[in-house]
mmCIF file of N, CA, C and O in Angstrom:
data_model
loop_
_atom_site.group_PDB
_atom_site.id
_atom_site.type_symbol
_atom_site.label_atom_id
_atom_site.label_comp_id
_atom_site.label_asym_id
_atom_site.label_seq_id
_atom_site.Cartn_x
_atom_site.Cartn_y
_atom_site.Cartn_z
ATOM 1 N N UNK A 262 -83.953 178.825 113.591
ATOM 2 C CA UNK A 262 -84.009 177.646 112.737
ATOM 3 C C UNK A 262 -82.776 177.548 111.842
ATOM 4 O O UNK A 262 -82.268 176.431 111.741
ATOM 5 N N UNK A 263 -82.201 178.612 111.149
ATOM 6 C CA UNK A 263 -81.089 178.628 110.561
ATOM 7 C C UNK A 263 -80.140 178.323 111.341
ATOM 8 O O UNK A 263 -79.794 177.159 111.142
ATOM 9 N N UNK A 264 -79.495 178.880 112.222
ATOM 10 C CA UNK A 264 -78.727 178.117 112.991
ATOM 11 C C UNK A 264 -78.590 176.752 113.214
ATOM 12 O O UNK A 264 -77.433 176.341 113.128
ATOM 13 N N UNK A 265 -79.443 175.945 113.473
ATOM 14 C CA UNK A 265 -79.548 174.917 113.730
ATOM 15 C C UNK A 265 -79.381 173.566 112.768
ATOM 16 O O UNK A 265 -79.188 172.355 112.875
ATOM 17 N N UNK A 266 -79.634 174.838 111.514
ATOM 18 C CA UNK A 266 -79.221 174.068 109.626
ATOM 19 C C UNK A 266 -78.081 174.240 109.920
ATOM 20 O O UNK A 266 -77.545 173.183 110.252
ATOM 21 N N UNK A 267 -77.378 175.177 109.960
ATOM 22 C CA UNK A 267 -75.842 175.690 110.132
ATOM 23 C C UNK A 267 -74.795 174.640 110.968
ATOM 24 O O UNK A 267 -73.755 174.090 110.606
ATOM 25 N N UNK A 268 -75.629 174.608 112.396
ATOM 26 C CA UNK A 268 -75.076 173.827 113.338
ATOM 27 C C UNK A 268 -74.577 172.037 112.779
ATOM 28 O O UNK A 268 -73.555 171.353 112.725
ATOM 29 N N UNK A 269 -75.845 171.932 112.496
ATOM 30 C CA UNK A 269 -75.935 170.397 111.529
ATOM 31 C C UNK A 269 -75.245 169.780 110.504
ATOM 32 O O UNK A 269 -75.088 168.587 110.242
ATOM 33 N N UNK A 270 -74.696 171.218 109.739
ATOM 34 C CA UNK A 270 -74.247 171.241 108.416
ATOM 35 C C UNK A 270 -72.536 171.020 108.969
ATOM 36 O O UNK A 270 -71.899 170.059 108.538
ATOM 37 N N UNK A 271 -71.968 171.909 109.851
ATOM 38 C CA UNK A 271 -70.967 171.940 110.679
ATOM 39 C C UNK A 271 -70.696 170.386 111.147
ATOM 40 O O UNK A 271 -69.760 169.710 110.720
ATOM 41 N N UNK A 272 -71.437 170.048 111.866
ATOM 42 C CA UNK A 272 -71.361 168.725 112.230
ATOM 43 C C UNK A 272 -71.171 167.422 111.073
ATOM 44 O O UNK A 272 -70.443 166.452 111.286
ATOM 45 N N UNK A 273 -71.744 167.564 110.189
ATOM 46 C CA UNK A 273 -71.867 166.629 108.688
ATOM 47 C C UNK A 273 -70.683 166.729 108.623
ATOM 48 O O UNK A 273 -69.980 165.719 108.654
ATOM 49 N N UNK A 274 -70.217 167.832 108.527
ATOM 50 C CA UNK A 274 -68.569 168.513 107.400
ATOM 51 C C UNK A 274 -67.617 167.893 108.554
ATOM 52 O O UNK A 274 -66.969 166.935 108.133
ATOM 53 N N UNK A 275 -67.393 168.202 109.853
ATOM 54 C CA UNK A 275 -66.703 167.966 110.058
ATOM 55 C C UNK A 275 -66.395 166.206 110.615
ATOM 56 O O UNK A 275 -65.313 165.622 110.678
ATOM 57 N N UNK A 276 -67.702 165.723 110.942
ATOM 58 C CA UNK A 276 -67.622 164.170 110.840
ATOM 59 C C UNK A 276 -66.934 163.638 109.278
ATOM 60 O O UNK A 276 -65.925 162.938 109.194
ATOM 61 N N UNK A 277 -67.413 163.945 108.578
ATOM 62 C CA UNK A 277 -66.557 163.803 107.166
ATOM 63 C C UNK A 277 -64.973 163.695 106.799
ATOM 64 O O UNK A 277 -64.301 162.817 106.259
ATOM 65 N N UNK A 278 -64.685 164.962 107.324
ATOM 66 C CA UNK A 278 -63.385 165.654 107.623
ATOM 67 C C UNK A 278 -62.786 164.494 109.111
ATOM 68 O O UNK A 278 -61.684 164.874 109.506
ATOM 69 N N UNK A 279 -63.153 163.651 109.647
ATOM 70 C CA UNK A 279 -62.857 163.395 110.962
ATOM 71 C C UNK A 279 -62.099 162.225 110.257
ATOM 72 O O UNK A 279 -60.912 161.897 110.274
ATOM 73 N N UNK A 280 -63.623 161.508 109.387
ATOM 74 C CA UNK A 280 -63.423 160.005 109.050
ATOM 75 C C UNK A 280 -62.611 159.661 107.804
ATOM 76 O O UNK A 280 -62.155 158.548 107.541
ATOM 77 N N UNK A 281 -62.471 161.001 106.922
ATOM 78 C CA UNK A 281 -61.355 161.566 105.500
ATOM 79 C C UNK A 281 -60.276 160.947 106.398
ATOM 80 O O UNK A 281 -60.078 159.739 106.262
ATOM 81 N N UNK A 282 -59.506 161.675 107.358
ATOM 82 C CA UNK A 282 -58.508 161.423 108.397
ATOM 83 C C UNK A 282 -58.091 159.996 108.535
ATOM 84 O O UNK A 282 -57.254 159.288 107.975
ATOM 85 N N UNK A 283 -59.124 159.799 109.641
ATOM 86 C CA UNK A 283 -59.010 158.484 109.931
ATOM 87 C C UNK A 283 -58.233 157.311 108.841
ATOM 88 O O UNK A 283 -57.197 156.668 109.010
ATOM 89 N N UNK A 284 -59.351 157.341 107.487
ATOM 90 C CA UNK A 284 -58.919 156.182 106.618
ATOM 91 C C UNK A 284 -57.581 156.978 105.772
ATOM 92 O O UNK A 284 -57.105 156.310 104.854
ATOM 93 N N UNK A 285 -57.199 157.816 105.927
ATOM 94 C CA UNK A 285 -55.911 158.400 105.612
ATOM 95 C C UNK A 285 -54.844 157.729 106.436
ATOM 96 O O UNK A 285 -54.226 156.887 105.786
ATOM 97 N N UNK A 286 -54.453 157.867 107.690
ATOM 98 C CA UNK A 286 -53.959 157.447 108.625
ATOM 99 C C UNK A 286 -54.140 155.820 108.815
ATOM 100 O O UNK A 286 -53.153 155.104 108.986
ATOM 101 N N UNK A 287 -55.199 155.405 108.781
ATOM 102 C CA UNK A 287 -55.332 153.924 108.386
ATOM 103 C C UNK A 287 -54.101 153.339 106.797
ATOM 104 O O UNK A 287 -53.270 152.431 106.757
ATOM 105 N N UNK A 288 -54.432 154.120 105.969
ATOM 106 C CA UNK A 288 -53.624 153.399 104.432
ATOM 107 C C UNK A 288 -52.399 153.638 104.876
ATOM 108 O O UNK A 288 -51.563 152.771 104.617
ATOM 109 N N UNK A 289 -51.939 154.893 105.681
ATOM 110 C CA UNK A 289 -50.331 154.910 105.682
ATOM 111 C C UNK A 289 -49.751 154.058 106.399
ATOM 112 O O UNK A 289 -48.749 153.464 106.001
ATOM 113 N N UNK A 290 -50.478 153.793 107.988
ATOM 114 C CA UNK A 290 -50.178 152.609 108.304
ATOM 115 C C UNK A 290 -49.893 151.030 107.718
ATOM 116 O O UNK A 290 -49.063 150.186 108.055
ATOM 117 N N UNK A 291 -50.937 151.025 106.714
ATOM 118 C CA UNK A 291 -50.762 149.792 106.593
ATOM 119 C C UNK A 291 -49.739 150.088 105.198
ATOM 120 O O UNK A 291 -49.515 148.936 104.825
ATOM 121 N N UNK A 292 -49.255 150.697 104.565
ATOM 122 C CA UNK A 292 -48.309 150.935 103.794
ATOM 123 C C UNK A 292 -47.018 151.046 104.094
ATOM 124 O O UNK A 292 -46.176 150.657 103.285
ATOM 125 N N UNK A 293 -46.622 151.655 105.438
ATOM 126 C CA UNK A 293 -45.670 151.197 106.467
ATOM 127 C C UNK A 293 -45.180 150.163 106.908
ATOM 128 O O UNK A 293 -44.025 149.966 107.286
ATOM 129 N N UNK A 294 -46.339 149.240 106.859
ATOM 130 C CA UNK A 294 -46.130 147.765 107.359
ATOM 131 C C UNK A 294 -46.025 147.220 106.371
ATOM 132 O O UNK A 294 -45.274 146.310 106.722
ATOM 133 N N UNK A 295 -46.249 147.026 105.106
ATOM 134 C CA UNK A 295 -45.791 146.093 104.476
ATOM 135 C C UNK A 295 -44.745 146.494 103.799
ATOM 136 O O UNK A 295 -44.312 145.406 103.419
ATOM 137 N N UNK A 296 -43.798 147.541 103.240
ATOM 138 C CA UNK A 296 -43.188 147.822 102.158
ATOM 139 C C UNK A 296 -41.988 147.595 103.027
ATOM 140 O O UNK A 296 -42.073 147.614 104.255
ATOM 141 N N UNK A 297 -40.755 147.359 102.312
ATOM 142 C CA UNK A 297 -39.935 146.729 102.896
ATOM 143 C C UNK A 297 -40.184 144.865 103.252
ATOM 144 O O UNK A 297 -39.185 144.263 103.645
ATOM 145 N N UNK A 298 -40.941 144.409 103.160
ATOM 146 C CA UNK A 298 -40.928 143.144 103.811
ATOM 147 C C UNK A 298 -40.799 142.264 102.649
ATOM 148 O O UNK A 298 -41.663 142.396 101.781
ATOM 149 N N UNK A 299 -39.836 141.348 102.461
ATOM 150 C CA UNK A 299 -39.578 140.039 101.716
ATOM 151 C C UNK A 299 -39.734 139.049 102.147
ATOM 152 O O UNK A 299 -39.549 138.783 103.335
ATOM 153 N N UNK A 300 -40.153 138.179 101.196
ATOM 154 C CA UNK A 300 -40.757 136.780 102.055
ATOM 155 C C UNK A 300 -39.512 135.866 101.800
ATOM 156 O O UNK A 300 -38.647 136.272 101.023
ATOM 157 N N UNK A 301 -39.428 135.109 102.185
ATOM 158 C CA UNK A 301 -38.356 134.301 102.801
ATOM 159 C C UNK A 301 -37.807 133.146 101.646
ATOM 160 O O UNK A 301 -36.770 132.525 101.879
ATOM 161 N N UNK A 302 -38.662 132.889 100.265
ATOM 162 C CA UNK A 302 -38.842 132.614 99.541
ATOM 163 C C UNK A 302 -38.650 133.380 98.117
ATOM 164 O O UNK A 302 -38.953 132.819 97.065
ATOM 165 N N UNK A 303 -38.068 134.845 98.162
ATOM 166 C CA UNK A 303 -38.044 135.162 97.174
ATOM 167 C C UNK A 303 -36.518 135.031 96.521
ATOM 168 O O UNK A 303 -35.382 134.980 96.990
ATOM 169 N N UNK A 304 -36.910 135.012 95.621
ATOM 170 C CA UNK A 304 -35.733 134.020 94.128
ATOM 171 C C UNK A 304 -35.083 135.601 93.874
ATOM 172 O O UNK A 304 -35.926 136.458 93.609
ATOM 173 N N UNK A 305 -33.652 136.043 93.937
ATOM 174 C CA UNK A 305 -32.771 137.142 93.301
ATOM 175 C C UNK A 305 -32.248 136.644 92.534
ATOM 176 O O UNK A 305 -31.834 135.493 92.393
ATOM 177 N N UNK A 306 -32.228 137.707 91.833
ATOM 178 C CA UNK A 306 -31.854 137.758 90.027
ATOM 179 C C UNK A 306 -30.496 138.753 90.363
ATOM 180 O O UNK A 306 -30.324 139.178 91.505
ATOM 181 N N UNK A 307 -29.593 139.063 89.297
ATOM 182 C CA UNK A 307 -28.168 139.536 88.987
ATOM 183 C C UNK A 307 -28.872 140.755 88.017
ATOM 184 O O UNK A 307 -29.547 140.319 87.084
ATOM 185 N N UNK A 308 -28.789 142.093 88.133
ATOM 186 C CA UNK A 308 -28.702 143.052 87.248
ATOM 187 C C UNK A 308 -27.511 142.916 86.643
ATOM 188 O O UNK A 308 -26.410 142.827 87.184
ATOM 189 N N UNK A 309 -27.808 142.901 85.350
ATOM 190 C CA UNK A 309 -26.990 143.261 84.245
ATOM 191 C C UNK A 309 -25.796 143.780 84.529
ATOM 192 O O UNK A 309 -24.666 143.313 84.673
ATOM 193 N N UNK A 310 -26.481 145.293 84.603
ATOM 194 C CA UNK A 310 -26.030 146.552 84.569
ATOM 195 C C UNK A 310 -24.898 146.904 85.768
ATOM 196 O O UNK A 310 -23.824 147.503 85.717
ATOM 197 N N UNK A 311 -25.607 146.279 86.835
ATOM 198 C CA UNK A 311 -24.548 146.664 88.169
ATOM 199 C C UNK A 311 -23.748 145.552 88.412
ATOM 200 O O UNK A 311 -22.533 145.524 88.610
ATOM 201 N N UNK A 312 -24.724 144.442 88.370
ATOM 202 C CA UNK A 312 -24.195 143.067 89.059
ATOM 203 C C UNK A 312 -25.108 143.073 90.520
ATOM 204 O O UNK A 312 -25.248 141.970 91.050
ATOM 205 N N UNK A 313 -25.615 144.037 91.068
ATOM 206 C CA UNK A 313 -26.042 143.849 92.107
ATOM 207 C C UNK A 313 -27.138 142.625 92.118
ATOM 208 O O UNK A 313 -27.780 142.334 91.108
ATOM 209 N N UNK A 314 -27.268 141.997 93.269
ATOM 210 C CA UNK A 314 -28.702 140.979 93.364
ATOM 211 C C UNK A 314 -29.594 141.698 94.100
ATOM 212 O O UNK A 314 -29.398 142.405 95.089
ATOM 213 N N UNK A 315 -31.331 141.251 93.076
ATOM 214 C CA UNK A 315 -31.974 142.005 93.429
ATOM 215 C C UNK A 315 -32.910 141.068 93.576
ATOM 216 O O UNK A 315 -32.737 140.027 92.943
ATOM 217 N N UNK A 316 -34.174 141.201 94.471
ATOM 218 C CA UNK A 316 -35.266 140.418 94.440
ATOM 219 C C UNK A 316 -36.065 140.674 93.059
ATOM 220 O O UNK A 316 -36.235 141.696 92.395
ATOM 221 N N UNK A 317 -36.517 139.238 92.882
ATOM 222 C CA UNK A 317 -37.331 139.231 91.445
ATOM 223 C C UNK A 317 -38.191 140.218 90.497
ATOM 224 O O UNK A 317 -38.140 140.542 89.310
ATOM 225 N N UNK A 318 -39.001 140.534 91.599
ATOM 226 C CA UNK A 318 -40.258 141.029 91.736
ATOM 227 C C UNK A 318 -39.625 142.813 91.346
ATOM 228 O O UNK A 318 -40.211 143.749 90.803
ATOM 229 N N UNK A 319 -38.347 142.715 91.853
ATOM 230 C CA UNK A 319 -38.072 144.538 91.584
ATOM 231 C C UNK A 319 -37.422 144.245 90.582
ATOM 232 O O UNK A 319 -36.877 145.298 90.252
ATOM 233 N N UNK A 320 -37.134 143.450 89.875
ATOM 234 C CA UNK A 320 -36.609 143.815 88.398
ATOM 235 C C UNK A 320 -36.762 143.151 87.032
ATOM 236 O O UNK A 320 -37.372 142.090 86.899
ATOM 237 N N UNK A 321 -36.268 143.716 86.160
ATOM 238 C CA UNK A 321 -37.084 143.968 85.026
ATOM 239 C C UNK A 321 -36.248 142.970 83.844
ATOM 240 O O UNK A 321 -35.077 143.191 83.535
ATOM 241 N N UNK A 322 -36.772 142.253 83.468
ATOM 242 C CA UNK A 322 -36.444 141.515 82.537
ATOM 243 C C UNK A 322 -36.714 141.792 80.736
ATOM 244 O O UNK A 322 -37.793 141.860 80.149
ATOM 245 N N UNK A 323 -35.256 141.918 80.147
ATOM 246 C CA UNK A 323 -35.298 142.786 78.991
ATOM 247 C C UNK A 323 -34.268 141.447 78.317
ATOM 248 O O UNK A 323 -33.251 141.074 78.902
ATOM 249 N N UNK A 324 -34.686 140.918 77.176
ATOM 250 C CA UNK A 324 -34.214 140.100 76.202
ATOM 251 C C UNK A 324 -33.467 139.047 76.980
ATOM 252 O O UNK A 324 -32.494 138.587 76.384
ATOM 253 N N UNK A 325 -33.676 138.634 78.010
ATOM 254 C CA UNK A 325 -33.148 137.077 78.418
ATOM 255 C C UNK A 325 -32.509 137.975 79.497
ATOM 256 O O UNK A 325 -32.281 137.332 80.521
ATOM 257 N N UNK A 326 -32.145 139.312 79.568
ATOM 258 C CA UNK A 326 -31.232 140.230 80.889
ATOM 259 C C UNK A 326 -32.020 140.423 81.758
ATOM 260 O O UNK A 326 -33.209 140.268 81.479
ATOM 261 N N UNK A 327 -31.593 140.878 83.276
ATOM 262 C CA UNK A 327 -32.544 141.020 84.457
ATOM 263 C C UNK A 327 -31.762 142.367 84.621
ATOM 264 O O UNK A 327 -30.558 142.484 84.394
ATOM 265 N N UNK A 328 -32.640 143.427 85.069
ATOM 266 C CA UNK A 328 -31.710 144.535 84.947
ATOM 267 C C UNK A 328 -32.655 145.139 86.580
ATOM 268 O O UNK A 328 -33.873 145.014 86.709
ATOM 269 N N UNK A 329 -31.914 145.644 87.439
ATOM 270 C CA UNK A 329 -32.764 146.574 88.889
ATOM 271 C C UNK A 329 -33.630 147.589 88.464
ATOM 272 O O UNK A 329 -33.302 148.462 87.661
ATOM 273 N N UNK A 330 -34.199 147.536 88.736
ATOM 274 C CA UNK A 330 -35.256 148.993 88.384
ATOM 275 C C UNK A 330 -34.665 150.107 88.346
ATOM 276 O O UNK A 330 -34.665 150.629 87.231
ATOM 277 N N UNK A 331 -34.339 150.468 88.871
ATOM 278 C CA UNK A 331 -33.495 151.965 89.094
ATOM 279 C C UNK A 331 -32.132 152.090 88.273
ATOM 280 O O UNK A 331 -31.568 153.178 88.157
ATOM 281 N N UNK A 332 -31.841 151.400 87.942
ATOM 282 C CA UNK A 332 -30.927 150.957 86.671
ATOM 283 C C UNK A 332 -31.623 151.473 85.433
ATOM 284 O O UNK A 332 -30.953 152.169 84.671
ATOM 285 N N UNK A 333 -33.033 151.190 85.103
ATOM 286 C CA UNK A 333 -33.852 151.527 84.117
ATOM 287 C C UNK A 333 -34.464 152.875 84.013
ATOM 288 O O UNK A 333 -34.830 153.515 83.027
ATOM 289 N N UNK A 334 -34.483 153.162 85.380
ATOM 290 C CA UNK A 334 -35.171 154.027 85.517
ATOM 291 C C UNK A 334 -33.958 156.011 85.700
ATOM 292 O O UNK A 334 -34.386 157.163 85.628
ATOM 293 N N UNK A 335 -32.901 155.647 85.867
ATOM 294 C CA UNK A 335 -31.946 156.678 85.419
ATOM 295 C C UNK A 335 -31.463 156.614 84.220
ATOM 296 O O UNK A 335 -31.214 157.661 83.621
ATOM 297 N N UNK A 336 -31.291 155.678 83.778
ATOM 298 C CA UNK A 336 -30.683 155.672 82.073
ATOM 299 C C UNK A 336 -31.684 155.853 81.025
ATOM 300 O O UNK A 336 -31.519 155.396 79.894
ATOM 301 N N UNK A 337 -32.871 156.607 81.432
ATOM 302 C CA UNK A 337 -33.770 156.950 80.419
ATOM 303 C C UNK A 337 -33.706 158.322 79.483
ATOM 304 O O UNK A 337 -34.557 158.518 78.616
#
């Protein structure tokens, strides 16, 4: 009879462990697919700091300035 708790318990854990996986492998996928992608419509702004043009959405607007993220984010 213990065994058969054992056996069961094995089976629970590792269906668990199967479907943990699965939706792991599911988010990276779909995190793959979208990052990187700009829509065709997005408005670039001028960092300050570099001059580079950057899409909107990645940068950061400080007293009327548009500055790249990573601009902000090393000069801390």
């Amino acid at each position: 009879m213990s065994r058969i708790i054992f056996i069961l318990v094995l089976l629970v854990v590792g269906f668990l462990l199967l479907k943990s996986w699965q939706r792991r492998q599911s988010l990276k996928q779909k995190h793959q697919q979208s990052s990187g992608k700009i829509t065709t419509n997005t408005r670039m702004v001028r960092c300050e700091h570099c001059g580079l043009h950057v899409p909107a959405p990645e940068a950061i607007s400080q007293g009327g300035n548009t500055f790249a993220v990573w601009n902000t984010r090393n000069n801390t």
